[in-house]
Amino acid sequence: MLAGPRSTNQVRLLETGPEMKNAAVPFCPDRETLRGRLRADLKVYLDAVTELERSNIENGFDKAHKLANRARLAYEVARKRLNQHVTSHGCVLR
Ligand SMILES: [Zn+2]
């Protein structure tokens, strides 16, 4: 956890919902949505990597590399969103 005004704000946010006081939310629909997106983005990324493995310098490597890189960035954004949500909301992944 970061120290400073930022974490103080996060604590205040958590305290606004009485059901979130113990930072143990059994089911969080927002988290599940974010996890679903993460899984979908991971699948796209893995497919893109498979495509990249199949390609070669003469045959579509640049295009496959660009697609794989874009898919990786999308996956990383989805992962960050999930982590940020869990940190700020206090709903712990099981
Ligand atoms: Zn949540």
mmCIF file of N, CA and C and ligand atoms in Angstrom:
data_model
loop_
_atom_site.group_PDB
_atom_site.id
_atom_site.type_symbol
_atom_site.label_atom_id
_atom_site.label_comp_id
_atom_site.label_asym_id
_atom_site.label_seq_id
_atom_site.Cartn_x
_atom_site.Cartn_y
_atom_site.Cartn_z
ATOM 1 N N MET A 1 0.835 -1.206 0.000
ATOM 2 C CA MET A 1 0.000 0.000 0.000
ATOM 3 C C MET A 1 0.867 1.253 0.000
ATOM 4 N N LEU A 2 0.476 2.245 -0.783
ATOM 5 C CA LEU A 2 1.208 3.497 -0.816
ATOM 6 C C LEU A 2 0.845 4.337 0.411
ATOM 7 N N ALA A 3 1.841 5.056 0.923
ATOM 8 C CA ALA A 3 1.557 5.962 2.023
ATOM 9 C C ALA A 3 1.207 7.334 1.453
ATOM 10 N N GLY A 4 0.566 8.172 2.252
ATOM 11 C CA GLY A 4 0.282 9.522 1.788
ATOM 12 C C GLY A 4 -1.193 9.779 1.582
ATOM 13 N N PRO A 5 -1.504 10.969 1.039
ATOM 14 C CA PRO A 5 -2.910 11.385 0.915
ATOM 15 C C PRO A 5 -3.743 10.434 0.057
ATOM 16 N N ARG A 6 -3.105 9.799 -0.926
ATOM 17 C CA ARG A 6 -3.826 8.935 -1.835
ATOM 18 C C ARG A 6 -4.472 7.743 -1.117
ATOM 19 N N SER A 7 -3.662 7.085 -0.271
ATOM 20 C CA SER A 7 -4.201 5.920 0.425
ATOM 21 C C SER A 7 -5.256 6.344 1.446
ATOM 22 N N THR A 8 -5.132 7.559 1.979
ATOM 23 C CA THR A 8 -6.149 8.059 2.900
ATOM 24 C C THR A 8 -7.480 8.184 2.178
ATOM 25 N N ASN A 9 -7.432 8.680 0.932
ATOM 26 C CA ASN A 9 -8.659 8.793 0.137
ATOM 27 C C ASN A 9 -9.272 7.434 -0.128
ATOM 28 N N GLN A 10 -8.429 6.456 -0.392
ATOM 29 C CA GLN A 10 -8.935 5.121 -0.669
ATOM 30 C C GLN A 10 -9.624 4.538 0.564
ATOM 31 N N VAL A 11 -9.037 4.756 1.720
ATOM 32 C CA VAL A 11 -9.638 4.260 2.959
ATOM 33 C C VAL A 11 -11.007 4.907 3.145
ATOM 34 N N ARG A 12 -11.095 6.212 2.876
ATOM 35 C CA ARG A 12 -12.361 6.918 3.005
ATOM 36 C C ARG A 12 -13.419 6.349 2.050
ATOM 37 N N LEU A 13 -12.991 6.055 0.832
ATOM 38 C CA LEU A 13 -13.908 5.476 -0.149
ATOM 39 C C LEU A 13 -14.455 4.140 0.344
ATOM 40 N N LEU A 14 -13.573 3.322 0.886
ATOM 41 C CA LEU A 14 -13.982 2.005 1.371
ATOM 42 C C LEU A 14 -14.972 2.136 2.515
ATOM 43 N N GLU A 15 -14.814 3.187 3.328
ATOM 44 C CA GLU A 15 -15.660 3.332 4.512
ATOM 45 C C GLU A 15 -17.065 3.827 4.174
ATOM 46 N N THR A 16 -17.258 4.321 2.954
ATOM 47 C CA THR A 16 -18.588 4.821 2.599
ATOM 48 C C THR A 16 -19.593 3.670 2.461
ATOM 49 N N GLY A 17 -19.131 2.467 2.119
ATOM 50 C CA GLY A 17 -20.039 1.322 2.031
ATOM 51 C C GLY A 17 -19.877 0.445 3.249
ATOM 52 N N PRO A 18 -20.906 0.327 4.073
ATOM 53 C CA PRO A 18 -20.765 -0.456 5.316
ATOM 54 C C PRO A 18 -20.437 -1.929 5.053
ATOM 55 N N GLU A 19 -20.919 -2.442 3.928
ATOM 56 C CA GLU A 19 -20.674 -3.858 3.629
ATOM 57 C C GLU A 19 -19.242 -4.114 3.178
ATOM 58 N N MET A 20 -18.483 -3.028 2.937
ATOM 59 C CA MET A 20 -17.107 -3.194 2.462
ATOM 60 C C MET A 20 -16.097 -2.958 3.591
ATOM 61 N N LYS A 21 -16.573 -2.804 4.791
ATOM 62 C CA LYS A 21 -15.697 -2.402 5.889
ATOM 63 C C LYS A 21 -14.563 -3.373 6.146
ATOM 64 N N ASN A 22 -14.819 -4.638 6.045
ATOM 65 C CA ASN A 22 -13.789 -5.618 6.354
ATOM 66 C C ASN A 22 -12.985 -6.044 5.139
ATOM 67 N N ALA A 23 -13.133 -5.311 4.037
ATOM 68 C CA ALA A 23 -12.406 -5.584 2.799
ATOM 69 C C ALA A 23 -12.571 -7.038 2.369
ATOM 70 N N ALA A 24 -13.740 -7.626 2.627
ATOM 71 C CA ALA A 24 -14.002 -8.995 2.198
ATOM 72 C C ALA A 24 -15.373 -9.046 1.529
ATOM 73 N N VAL A 25 -15.383 -8.788 0.232
ATOM 74 C CA VAL A 25 -16.634 -8.827 -0.519
ATOM 75 C C VAL A 25 -16.716 -10.194 -1.193
ATOM 76 N N PRO A 26 -17.689 -11.029 -0.836
ATOM 77 C CA PRO A 26 -17.737 -12.391 -1.378
ATOM 78 C C PRO A 26 -17.951 -12.414 -2.888
ATOM 79 N N PHE A 27 -18.823 -11.547 -3.381
ATOM 80 C CA PHE A 27 -19.039 -11.514 -4.818
ATOM 81 C C PHE A 27 -19.132 -10.067 -5.263
ATOM 82 N N CYS A 28 -18.325 -9.714 -6.272
ATOM 83 C CA CYS A 28 -18.352 -8.356 -6.788
ATOM 84 C C CYS A 28 -18.612 -8.428 -8.291
ATOM 85 N N PRO A 29 -19.771 -7.975 -8.752
ATOM 86 C CA PRO A 29 -20.092 -8.056 -10.183
ATOM 87 C C PRO A 29 -19.108 -7.278 -11.053
ATOM 88 N N ASP A 30 -18.647 -6.133 -10.557
ATOM 89 C CA ASP A 30 -17.680 -5.337 -11.326
ATOM 90 C C ASP A 30 -16.383 -6.119 -11.527
ATOM 91 N N ARG A 31 -15.950 -6.782 -10.444
ATOM 92 C CA ARG A 31 -14.718 -7.557 -10.522
ATOM 93 C C ARG A 31 -14.877 -8.709 -11.511
ATOM 94 N N GLU A 32 -16.058 -9.359 -11.455
ATOM 95 C CA GLU A 32 -16.290 -10.480 -12.380
ATOM 96 C C GLU A 32 -16.298 -10.015 -13.830
ATOM 97 N N THR A 33 -16.873 -8.838 -14.078
ATOM 98 C CA THR A 33 -16.860 -8.276 -15.429
ATOM 99 C C THR A 33 -15.430 -8.034 -15.886
ATOM 100 N N LEU A 34 -14.620 -7.447 -14.989
ATOM 101 C CA LEU A 34 -13.227 -7.157 -15.325
ATOM 102 C C LEU A 34 -12.432 -8.443 -15.538
ATOM 103 N N ARG A 35 -12.737 -9.466 -14.745
ATOM 104 C CA ARG A 35 -12.051 -10.760 -14.916
ATOM 105 C C ARG A 35 -12.425 -11.389 -16.246
ATOM 106 N N GLY A 36 -13.706 -11.266 -16.609
ATOM 107 C CA GLY A 36 -14.166 -11.790 -17.893
ATOM 108 C C GLY A 36 -13.451 -11.116 -19.051
ATOM 109 N N ARG A 37 -13.301 -9.785 -18.950
ATOM 110 C CA ARG A 37 -12.584 -9.044 -19.990
ATOM 111 C C ARG A 37 -11.125 -9.468 -20.054
ATOM 112 N N LEU A 38 -10.540 -9.676 -18.878
ATOM 113 C CA LEU A 38 -9.143 -10.091 -18.822
ATOM 114 C C LEU A 38 -8.960 -11.447 -19.504
ATOM 115 N N ARG A 39 -9.874 -12.367 -19.220
ATOM 116 C CA ARG A 39 -9.801 -13.697 -19.857
ATOM 117 C C ARG A 39 -9.948 -13.586 -21.368
ATOM 118 N N ALA A 40 -10.903 -12.741 -21.807
ATOM 119 C CA ALA A 40 -11.131 -12.563 -23.246
ATOM 120 C C ALA A 40 -9.896 -11.956 -23.908
ATOM 121 N N ASP A 41 -9.322 -10.942 -23.258
ATOM 122 C CA ASP A 41 -8.124 -10.297 -23.811
ATOM 123 C C ASP A 41 -6.937 -11.248 -23.817
ATOM 124 N N LEU A 42 -6.866 -12.101 -22.796
ATOM 125 C CA LEU A 42 -5.782 -13.086 -22.743
ATOM 126 C C LEU A 42 -5.904 -14.082 -23.896
ATOM 127 N N LYS A 43 -7.125 -14.475 -24.194
ATOM 128 C CA LYS A 43 -7.346 -15.422 -25.284
ATOM 129 C C LYS A 43 -6.940 -14.800 -26.627
ATOM 130 N N VAL A 44 -7.340 -13.551 -26.829
ATOM 131 C CA VAL A 44 -6.960 -12.844 -28.056
ATOM 132 C C VAL A 44 -5.435 -12.764 -28.166
ATOM 133 N N TYR A 45 -4.804 -12.469 -27.036
ATOM 134 C CA TYR A 45 -3.350 -12.362 -26.994
ATOM 135 C C TYR A 45 -2.690 -13.701 -27.333
ATOM 136 N N LEU A 46 -3.180 -14.792 -26.720
ATOM 137 C CA LEU A 46 -2.609 -16.118 -26.988
ATOM 138 C C LEU A 46 -2.801 -16.521 -28.450
ATOM 139 N N ASP A 47 -3.984 -16.226 -28.989
ATOM 140 C CA ASP A 47 -4.228 -16.515 -30.410
ATOM 141 C C ASP A 47 -3.264 -15.730 -31.294
ATOM 142 N N ALA A 48 -3.043 -14.463 -30.924
ATOM 143 C CA ALA A 48 -2.145 -13.615 -31.710
ATOM 144 C C ALA A 48 -0.713 -14.152 -31.658
ATOM 145 N N VAL A 49 -0.320 -14.671 -30.494
ATOM 146 C CA VAL A 49 1.029 -15.236 -30.354
ATOM 147 C C VAL A 49 1.154 -16.508 -31.202
ATOM 148 N N THR A 50 0.085 -17.312 -31.204
ATOM 149 C CA THR A 50 0.082 -18.513 -32.043
ATOM 150 C C THR A 50 0.249 -18.132 -33.513
ATOM 151 N N GLU A 51 -0.463 -17.102 -33.919
ATOM 152 C CA GLU A 51 -0.354 -16.589 -35.293
ATOM 153 C C GLU A 51 1.077 -16.136 -35.573
ATOM 154 N N LEU A 52 1.660 -15.476 -34.601
ATOM 155 C CA LEU A 52 3.030 -14.963 -34.730
ATOM 156 C C LEU A 52 4.019 -16.117 -34.904
ATOM 157 N N GLU A 53 3.789 -17.207 -34.158
ATOM 158 C CA GLU A 53 4.666 -18.376 -34.277
ATOM 159 C C GLU A 53 4.583 -18.994 -35.663
ATOM 160 N N ARG A 54 3.369 -18.951 -36.238
ATOM 161 C CA ARG A 54 3.156 -19.546 -37.553
ATOM 162 C C ARG A 54 3.764 -18.709 -38.664
ATOM 163 N N SER A 55 3.835 -17.408 -38.437
ATOM 164 C CA SER A 55 4.317 -16.507 -39.487
ATOM 165 C C SER A 55 5.840 -16.572 -39.585
ATOM 166 N N ASN A 56 6.367 -16.027 -40.660
ATOM 167 C CA ASN A 56 7.815 -15.881 -40.783
ATOM 168 C C ASN A 56 8.130 -14.593 -41.529
ATOM 169 N N ILE A 57 9.400 -14.284 -41.644
ATOM 170 C CA ILE A 57 9.810 -12.992 -42.199
ATOM 171 C C ILE A 57 9.192 -12.752 -43.575
ATOM 172 N N GLU A 58 9.125 -13.797 -44.397
ATOM 173 C CA GLU A 58 8.579 -13.627 -45.746
ATOM 174 C C GLU A 58 7.055 -13.592 -45.731
ATOM 175 N N ASN A 59 6.481 -14.182 -44.704
ATOM 176 C CA ASN A 59 5.040 -14.384 -44.735
ATOM 177 C C ASN A 59 4.327 -13.799 -43.512
ATOM 178 N N GLY A 60 4.082 -12.479 -43.576
ATOM 179 C CA GLY A 60 3.199 -11.846 -42.596
ATOM 180 C C GLY A 60 3.738 -11.645 -41.197
ATOM 181 N N PHE A 61 5.051 -11.681 -41.031
ATOM 182 C CA PHE A 61 5.582 -11.517 -39.673
ATOM 183 C C PHE A 61 5.266 -10.142 -39.094
ATOM 184 N N ASP A 62 5.504 -9.094 -39.896
ATOM 185 C CA ASP A 62 5.281 -7.731 -39.392
ATOM 186 C C ASP A 62 3.853 -7.527 -38.932
ATOM 187 N N LYS A 63 2.926 -8.010 -39.742
ATOM 188 C CA LYS A 63 1.513 -7.845 -39.402
ATOM 189 C C LYS A 63 1.168 -8.635 -38.138
ATOM 190 N N ALA A 64 1.631 -9.885 -38.091
ATOM 191 C CA ALA A 64 1.359 -10.730 -36.924
ATOM 192 C C ALA A 64 1.997 -10.138 -35.670
ATOM 193 N N HIS A 65 3.186 -9.561 -35.834
ATOM 194 C CA HIS A 65 3.878 -8.963 -34.696
ATOM 195 C C HIS A 65 3.112 -7.758 -34.173
ATOM 196 N N LYS A 66 2.608 -6.929 -35.101
ATOM 197 C CA LYS A 66 1.826 -5.756 -34.703
ATOM 198 C C LYS A 66 0.563 -6.174 -33.958
ATOM 199 N N LEU A 67 -0.121 -7.182 -34.483
ATOM 200 C CA LEU A 67 -1.362 -7.658 -33.851
ATOM 201 C C LEU A 67 -1.082 -8.222 -32.462
ATOM 202 N N ALA A 68 -0.009 -8.999 -32.343
ATOM 203 C CA ALA A 68 0.346 -9.600 -31.057
ATOM 204 C C ALA A 68 0.690 -8.520 -30.043
ATOM 205 N N ASN A 69 1.399 -7.492 -30.514
ATOM 206 C CA ASN A 69 1.784 -6.408 -29.623
ATOM 207 C C ASN A 69 0.558 -5.629 -29.151
ATOM 208 N N ARG A 70 -0.374 -5.376 -30.070
ATOM 209 C CA ARG A 70 -1.605 -4.675 -29.712
ATOM 210 C C ARG A 70 -2.419 -5.501 -28.714
ATOM 211 N N ALA A 71 -2.483 -6.807 -28.957
ATOM 212 C CA ALA A 71 -3.234 -7.698 -28.061
ATOM 213 C C ALA A 71 -2.590 -7.729 -26.680
ATOM 214 N N ARG A 72 -1.263 -7.700 -26.648
ATOM 215 C CA ARG A 72 -0.550 -7.701 -25.363
ATOM 216 C C ARG A 72 -0.868 -6.428 -24.580
ATOM 217 N N LEU A 73 -0.872 -5.281 -25.261
ATOM 218 C CA LEU A 73 -1.168 -4.018 -24.591
ATOM 219 C C LEU A 73 -2.595 -4.020 -24.043
ATOM 220 N N ALA A 74 -3.534 -4.540 -24.837
ATOM 221 C CA ALA A 74 -4.933 -4.603 -24.391
ATOM 222 C C ALA A 74 -5.047 -5.491 -23.157
ATOM 223 N N TYR A 75 -4.322 -6.610 -23.179
ATOM 224 C CA TYR A 75 -4.328 -7.526 -22.046
ATOM 225 C C TYR A 75 -3.764 -6.840 -20.802
ATOM 226 N N GLU A 76 -2.681 -6.097 -20.973
ATOM 227 C CA GLU A 76 -2.066 -5.426 -19.830
ATOM 228 C C GLU A 76 -2.968 -4.343 -19.253
ATOM 229 N N VAL A 77 -3.686 -3.639 -20.131
ATOM 230 C CA VAL A 77 -4.644 -2.628 -19.668
ATOM 231 C C VAL A 77 -5.747 -3.306 -18.846
ATOM 232 N N ALA A 78 -6.251 -4.440 -19.336
ATOM 233 C CA ALA A 78 -7.314 -5.169 -18.638
ATOM 234 C C ALA A 78 -6.815 -5.656 -17.279
ATOM 235 N N ARG A 79 -5.563 -6.120 -17.241
ATOM 236 C CA ARG A 79 -4.980 -6.614 -15.990
ATOM 237 C C ARG A 79 -4.845 -5.469 -14.978
ATOM 238 N N LYS A 80 -4.382 -4.292 -15.469
ATOM 239 C CA LYS A 80 -4.237 -3.130 -14.593
ATOM 240 C C LYS A 80 -5.579 -2.699 -14.039
ATOM 241 N N ARG A 81 -6.598 -2.698 -14.914
ATOM 242 C CA ARG A 81 -7.935 -2.288 -14.467
ATOM 243 C C ARG A 81 -8.450 -3.200 -13.371
ATOM 244 N N LEU A 82 -8.250 -4.487 -13.547
ATOM 245 C CA LEU A 82 -8.702 -5.447 -12.540
ATOM 246 C C LEU A 82 -7.966 -5.216 -11.220
ATOM 247 N N ASN A 83 -6.638 -5.077 -11.300
ATOM 248 C CA ASN A 83 -5.846 -4.862 -10.086
ATOM 249 C C ASN A 83 -6.247 -3.569 -9.383
ATOM 250 N N GLN A 84 -6.455 -2.504 -10.176
ATOM 251 C CA GLN A 84 -6.831 -1.217 -9.589
ATOM 252 C C GLN A 84 -8.194 -1.323 -8.921
ATOM 253 N N HIS A 85 -9.099 -2.043 -9.565
ATOM 254 C CA HIS A 85 -10.428 -2.190 -8.984
ATOM 255 C C HIS A 85 -10.352 -2.935 -7.658
ATOM 256 N N VAL A 86 -9.634 -4.041 -7.632
ATOM 257 C CA VAL A 86 -9.531 -4.858 -6.425
ATOM 258 C C VAL A 86 -8.884 -4.042 -5.303
ATOM 259 N N THR A 87 -7.853 -3.241 -5.658
ATOM 260 C CA THR A 87 -7.168 -2.422 -4.647
ATOM 261 C C THR A 87 -8.087 -1.361 -4.091
ATOM 262 N N SER A 88 -8.806 -0.643 -4.963
ATOM 263 C CA SER A 88 -9.613 0.485 -4.487
ATOM 264 C C SER A 88 -10.938 0.010 -3.876
ATOM 265 N N HIS A 89 -11.465 -1.091 -4.380
ATOM 266 C CA HIS A 89 -12.759 -1.573 -3.899
ATOM 267 C C HIS A 89 -12.596 -2.484 -2.687
ATOM 268 N N GLY A 90 -11.456 -3.131 -2.603
ATOM 269 C CA GLY A 90 -11.211 -4.020 -1.474
ATOM 270 C C GLY A 90 -11.853 -5.388 -1.624
ATOM 271 N N CYS A 91 -12.283 -5.724 -2.845
ATOM 272 C CA CYS A 91 -12.863 -7.051 -3.058
ATOM 273 C C CYS A 91 -11.721 -8.003 -3.417
ATOM 274 N N VAL A 92 -11.455 -8.931 -2.544
ATOM 275 C CA VAL A 92 -10.285 -9.781 -2.676
ATOM 276 C C VAL A 92 -10.559 -10.937 -3.636
ATOM 277 N N LEU A 93 -9.611 -11.181 -4.526
ATOM 278 C CA LEU A 93 -9.743 -12.303 -5.464
ATOM 279 C C LEU A 93 -9.534 -13.617 -4.724
ATOM 280 N N ARG A 94 -10.341 -14.592 -5.112
ATOM 281 C CA ARG A 94 -10.174 -15.900 -4.475
ATOM 282 C C ARG A 94 -9.722 -16.927 -5.490
HETATM 283 ZN ZN ZN B 1 -15.121 -4.959 -6.504
#
